[in-house]
Coordinates of C-alpha atoms and ligand atoms in Angstrom, one line a residue:
X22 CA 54.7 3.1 14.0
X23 CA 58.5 2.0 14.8
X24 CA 57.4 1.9 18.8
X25 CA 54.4 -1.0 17.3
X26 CA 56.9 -2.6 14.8
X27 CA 59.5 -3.0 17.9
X28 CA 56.8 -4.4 20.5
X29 CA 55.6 -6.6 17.7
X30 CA 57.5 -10.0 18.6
X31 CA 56.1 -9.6 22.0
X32 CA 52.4 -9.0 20.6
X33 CA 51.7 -11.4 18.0
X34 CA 51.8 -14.5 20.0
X35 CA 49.4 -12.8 22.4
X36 CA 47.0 -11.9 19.2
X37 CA 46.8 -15.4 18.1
X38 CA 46.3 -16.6 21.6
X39 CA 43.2 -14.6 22.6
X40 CA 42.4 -15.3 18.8
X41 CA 42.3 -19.1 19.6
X42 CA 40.2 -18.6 23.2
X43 CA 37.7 -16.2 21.5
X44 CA 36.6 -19.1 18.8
X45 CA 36.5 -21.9 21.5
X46 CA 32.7 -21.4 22.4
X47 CA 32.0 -21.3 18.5
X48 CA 33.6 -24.4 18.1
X49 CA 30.9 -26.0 20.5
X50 CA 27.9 -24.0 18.8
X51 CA 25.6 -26.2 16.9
X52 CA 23.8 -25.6 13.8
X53 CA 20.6 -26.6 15.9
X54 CA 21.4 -24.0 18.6
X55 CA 19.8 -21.3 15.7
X56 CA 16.5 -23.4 14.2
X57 CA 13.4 -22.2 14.7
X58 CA 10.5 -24.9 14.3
X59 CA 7.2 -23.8 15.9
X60 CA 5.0 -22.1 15.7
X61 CA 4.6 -23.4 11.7
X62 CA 3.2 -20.7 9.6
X63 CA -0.4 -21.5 8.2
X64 CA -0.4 -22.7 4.5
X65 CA -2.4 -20.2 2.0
X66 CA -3.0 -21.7 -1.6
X67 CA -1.2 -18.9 -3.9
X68 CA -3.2 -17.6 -7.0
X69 CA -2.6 -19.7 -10.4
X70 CA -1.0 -16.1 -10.8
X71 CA 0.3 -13.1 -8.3
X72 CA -2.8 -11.4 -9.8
X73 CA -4.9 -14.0 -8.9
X74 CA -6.6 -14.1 -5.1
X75 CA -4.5 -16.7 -2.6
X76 CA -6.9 -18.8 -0.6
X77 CA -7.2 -16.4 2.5
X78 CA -8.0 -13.5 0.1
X79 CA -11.4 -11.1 1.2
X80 CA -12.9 -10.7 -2.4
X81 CA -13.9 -6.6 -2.9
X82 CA -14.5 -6.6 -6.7
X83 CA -14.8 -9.7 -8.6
X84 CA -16.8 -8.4 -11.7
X85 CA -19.9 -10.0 -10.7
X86 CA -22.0 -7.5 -8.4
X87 CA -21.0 -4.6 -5.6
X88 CA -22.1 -7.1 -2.6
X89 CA -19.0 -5.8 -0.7
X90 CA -19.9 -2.2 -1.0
X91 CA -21.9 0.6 -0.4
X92 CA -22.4 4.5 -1.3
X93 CA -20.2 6.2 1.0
X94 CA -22.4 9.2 2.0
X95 CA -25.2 7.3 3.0
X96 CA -24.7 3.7 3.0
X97 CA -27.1 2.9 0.6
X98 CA -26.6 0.2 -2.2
X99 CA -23.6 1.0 -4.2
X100 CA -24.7 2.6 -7.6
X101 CA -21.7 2.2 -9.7
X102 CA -21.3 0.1 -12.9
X103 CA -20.7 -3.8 -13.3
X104 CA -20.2 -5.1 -16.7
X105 CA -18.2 -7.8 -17.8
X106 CA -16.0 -8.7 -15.0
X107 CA -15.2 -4.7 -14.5
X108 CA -16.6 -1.7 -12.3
X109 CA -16.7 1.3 -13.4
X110 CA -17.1 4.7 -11.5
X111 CA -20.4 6.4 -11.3
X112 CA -19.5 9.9 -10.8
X113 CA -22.9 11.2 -9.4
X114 CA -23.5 8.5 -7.1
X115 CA -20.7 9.2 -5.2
X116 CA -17.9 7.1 -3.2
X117 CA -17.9 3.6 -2.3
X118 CA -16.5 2.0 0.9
X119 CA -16.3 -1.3 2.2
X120 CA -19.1 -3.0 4.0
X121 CA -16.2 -3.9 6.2
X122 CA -13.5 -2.4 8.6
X123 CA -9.8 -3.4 8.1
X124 CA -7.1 -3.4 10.4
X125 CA -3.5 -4.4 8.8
X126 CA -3.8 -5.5 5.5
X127 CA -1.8 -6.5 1.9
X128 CA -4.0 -5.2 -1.3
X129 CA -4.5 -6.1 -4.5
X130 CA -6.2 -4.2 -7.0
X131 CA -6.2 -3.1 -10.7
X132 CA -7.6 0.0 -12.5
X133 CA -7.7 1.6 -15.6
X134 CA -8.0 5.0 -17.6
X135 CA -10.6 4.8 -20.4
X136 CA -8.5 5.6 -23.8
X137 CA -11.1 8.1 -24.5
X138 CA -9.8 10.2 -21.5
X139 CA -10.0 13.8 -21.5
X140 CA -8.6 16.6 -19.4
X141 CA -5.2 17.4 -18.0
X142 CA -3.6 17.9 -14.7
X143 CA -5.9 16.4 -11.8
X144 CA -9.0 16.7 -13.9
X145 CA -7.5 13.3 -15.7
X146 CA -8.6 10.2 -14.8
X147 CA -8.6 11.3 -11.0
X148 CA -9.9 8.6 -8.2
X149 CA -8.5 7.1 -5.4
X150 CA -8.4 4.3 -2.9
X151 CA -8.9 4.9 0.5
X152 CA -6.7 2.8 2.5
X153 CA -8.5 3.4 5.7
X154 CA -11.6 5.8 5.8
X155 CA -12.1 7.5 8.4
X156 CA -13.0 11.2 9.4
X157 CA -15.1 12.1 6.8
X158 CA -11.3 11.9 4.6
X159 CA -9.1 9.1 5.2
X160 CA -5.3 8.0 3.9
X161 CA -5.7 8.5 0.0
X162 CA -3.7 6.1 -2.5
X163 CA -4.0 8.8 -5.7
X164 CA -5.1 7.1 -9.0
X165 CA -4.6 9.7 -11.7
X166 CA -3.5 9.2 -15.4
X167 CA 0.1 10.2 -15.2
X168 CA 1.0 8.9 -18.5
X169 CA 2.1 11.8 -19.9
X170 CA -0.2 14.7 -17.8
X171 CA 2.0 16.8 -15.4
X172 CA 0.7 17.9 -12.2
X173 CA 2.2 18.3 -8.9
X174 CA 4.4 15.3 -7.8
X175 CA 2.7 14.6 -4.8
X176 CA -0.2 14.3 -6.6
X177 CA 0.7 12.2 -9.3
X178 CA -0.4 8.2 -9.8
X179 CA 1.3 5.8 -6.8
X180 CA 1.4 9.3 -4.2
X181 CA 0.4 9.5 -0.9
X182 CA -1.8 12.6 -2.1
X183 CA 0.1 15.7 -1.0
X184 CA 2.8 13.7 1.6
X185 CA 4.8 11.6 -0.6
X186 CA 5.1 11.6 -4.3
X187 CA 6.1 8.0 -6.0
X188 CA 9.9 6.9 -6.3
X189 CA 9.4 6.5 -10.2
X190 CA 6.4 6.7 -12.2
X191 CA 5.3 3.7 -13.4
X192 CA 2.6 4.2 -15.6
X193 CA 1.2 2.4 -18.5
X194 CA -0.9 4.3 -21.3
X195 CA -4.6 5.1 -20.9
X196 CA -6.6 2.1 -22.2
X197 CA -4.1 -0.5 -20.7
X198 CA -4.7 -2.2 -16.8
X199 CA -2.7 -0.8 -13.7
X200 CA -1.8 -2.9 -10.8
X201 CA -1.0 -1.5 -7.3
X202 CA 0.1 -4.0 -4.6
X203 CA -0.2 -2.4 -1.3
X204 CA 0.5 -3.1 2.5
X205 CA -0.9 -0.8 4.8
X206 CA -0.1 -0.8 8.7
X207 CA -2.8 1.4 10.0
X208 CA -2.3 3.5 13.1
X209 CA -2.1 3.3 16.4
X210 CA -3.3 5.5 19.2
X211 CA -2.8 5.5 22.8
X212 CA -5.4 5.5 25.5
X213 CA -5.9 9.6 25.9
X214 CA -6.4 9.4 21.8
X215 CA -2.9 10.6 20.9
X216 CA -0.6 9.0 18.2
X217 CA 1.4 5.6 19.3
X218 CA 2.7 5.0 15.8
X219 CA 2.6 6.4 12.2
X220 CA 0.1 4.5 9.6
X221 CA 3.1 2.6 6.8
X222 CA 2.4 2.2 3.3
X223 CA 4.3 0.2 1.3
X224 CA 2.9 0.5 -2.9
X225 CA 3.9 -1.4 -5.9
X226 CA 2.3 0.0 -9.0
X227 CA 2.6 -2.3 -12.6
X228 CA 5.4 -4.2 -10.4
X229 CA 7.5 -1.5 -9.5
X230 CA 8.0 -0.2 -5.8
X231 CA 6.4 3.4 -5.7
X232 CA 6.1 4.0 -1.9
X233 CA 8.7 2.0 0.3
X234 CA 7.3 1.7 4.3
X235 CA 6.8 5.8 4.1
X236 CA 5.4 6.3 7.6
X237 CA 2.4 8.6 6.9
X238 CA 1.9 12.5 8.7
X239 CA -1.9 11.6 9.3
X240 CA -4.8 11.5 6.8
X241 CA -5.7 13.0 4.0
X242 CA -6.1 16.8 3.7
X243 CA -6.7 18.6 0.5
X244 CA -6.3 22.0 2.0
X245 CA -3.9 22.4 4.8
X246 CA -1.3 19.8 7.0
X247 CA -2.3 16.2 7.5
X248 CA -2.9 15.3 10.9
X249 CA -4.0 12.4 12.9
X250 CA -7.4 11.4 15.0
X251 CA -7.3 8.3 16.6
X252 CA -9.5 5.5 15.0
X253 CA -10.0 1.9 14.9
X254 CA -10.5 -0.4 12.1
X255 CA -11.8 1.4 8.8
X256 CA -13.3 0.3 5.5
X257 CA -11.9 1.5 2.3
X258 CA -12.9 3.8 0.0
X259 CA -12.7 4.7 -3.6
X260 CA -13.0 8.0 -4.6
X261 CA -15.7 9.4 -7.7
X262 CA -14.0 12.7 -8.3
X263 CA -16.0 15.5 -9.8
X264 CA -13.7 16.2 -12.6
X265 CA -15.3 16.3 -15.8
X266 CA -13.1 13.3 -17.7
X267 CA -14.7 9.9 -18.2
X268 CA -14.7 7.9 -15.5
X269 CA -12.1 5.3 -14.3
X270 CA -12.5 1.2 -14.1
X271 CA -11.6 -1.5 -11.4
X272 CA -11.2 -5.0 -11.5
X273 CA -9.7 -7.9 -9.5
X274 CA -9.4 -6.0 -6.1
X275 CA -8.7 -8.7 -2.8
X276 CA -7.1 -8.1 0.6
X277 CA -5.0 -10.4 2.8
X278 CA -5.8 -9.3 6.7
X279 CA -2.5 -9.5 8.2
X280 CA -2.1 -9.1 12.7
X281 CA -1.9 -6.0 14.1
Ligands
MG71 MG1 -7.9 11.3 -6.1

């Protein structure tokens, strides 16, 4: 301390100096030297609301028929219900996936627990979205009623079933319409099959981050550790459980493609 305060006369003009050289190329920096003009991103027409489709949406359900989707097991027409504007899950018939395969995508879609719902636990209000299905499983979104219906936390509404429970549980009561707004990175694999990078899911559930970029540990396993097997682009699924509760309802469910 007294050796600094001593040599300080001798030091501060030398501060300043190299203080003075160091800003000299900033001074010649132009505010153009950072702008960024091409390539222009594309325009997309938003929704009247967030809800609502933008103009580059891919419509899944709009209320009006199942044209985007068949029965799971066997590809055959998809048997669940459509009445007035809604789908609701035929438990007997099965799953439903997309016609289609998705790479990278942003999700929207909204479901909802009957008020007449029975059960507790996981035999609640139990389906699921299927971000990407693929080995007879895939990467499941849970959709439970966790208003008020414990079960474990990594299985709860807004999980990554049994990897990552949600940050908060954002729930609204049975009866009422849940949003999730999802963007899912799928995997990639190297040439000998092996993993390049982790599947990312980022989930908003009624507005309220649930899942923030959680890199995923492979797909889906009810029994046992998840674990990855190379794929490509996958449709998505949504899960009729077998629980004995009334079934579930979608609505208003449209994906942006995004580049891999
Ligand atoms: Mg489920």
């Amino acid at each position: 301390m007294r050796s600094f305060a001593r040599a300080l006369p001798v030091v501060a003009p030398l501060l300043f100096t190299s203080a003075l050289l160091a800003q000299t190329p900033v001074s010649q920096a132009k505010p153009a030297d950072t702008e960024v003009w091409t390539p222009v991103p594309a325009i997309v027409t938003p929704g009247r609301t967030n809800a609502d489709p933008p103009s580059d949406a891919v419509i899944l359900i709009d209320g009006k028929n199942l044209d985007q989707w068949v029965t799971a097991k066997d590809g055959s027409p998809a048997r669940w219900t459509v009445s007035n504007g809604v789908v609701t899950v035929n438990k007997p018939s099965g799953d439903i996936r997309t016609k289609r395969s998705f790479g990278n995508y942003q999700l929207h879609v909204e479901w909802r627990v009957p008020e007449s719902i029975t059960g507790s636990d996981q035999a609640r209000g139990n389906s699921g979205v299927y971000l990407a299905a693929v080995n007879d499983g895939g990467y499941e979104l849970q959709v439970l009623d966790s208003y008020n219906n414990k079960t474990y936390v990594n299985g709860q509404a807004g999980s990554i079933y049994k990897q990552f429970p949600p940050l908060v549980n954002a729930m609204r009561k049975p009866g009422e319409w849940q949003v999730y707004d999802v963007v899912w990175t799928a995997p990639t694999f190297k040439a000998d099959g092996s993993l390049n990078t982790p599947a990312y899911v980022t989930a908003i559930h009624n507005g309220v981050l649930v899942q923030n970029h959680v890199a995923l540990k492979g797909d889906t396993k009810y029994i046992g550790q998840p674990e990855y097997k190379a794929h490509g682009p996958a449709p998505i699924l949504l899960q009729a459980h077998g629980d004995p509760s009334p079934p579930i309802s979608f609505r208003n469910m449209w994906l942006r493609e995004l580049p891999r």
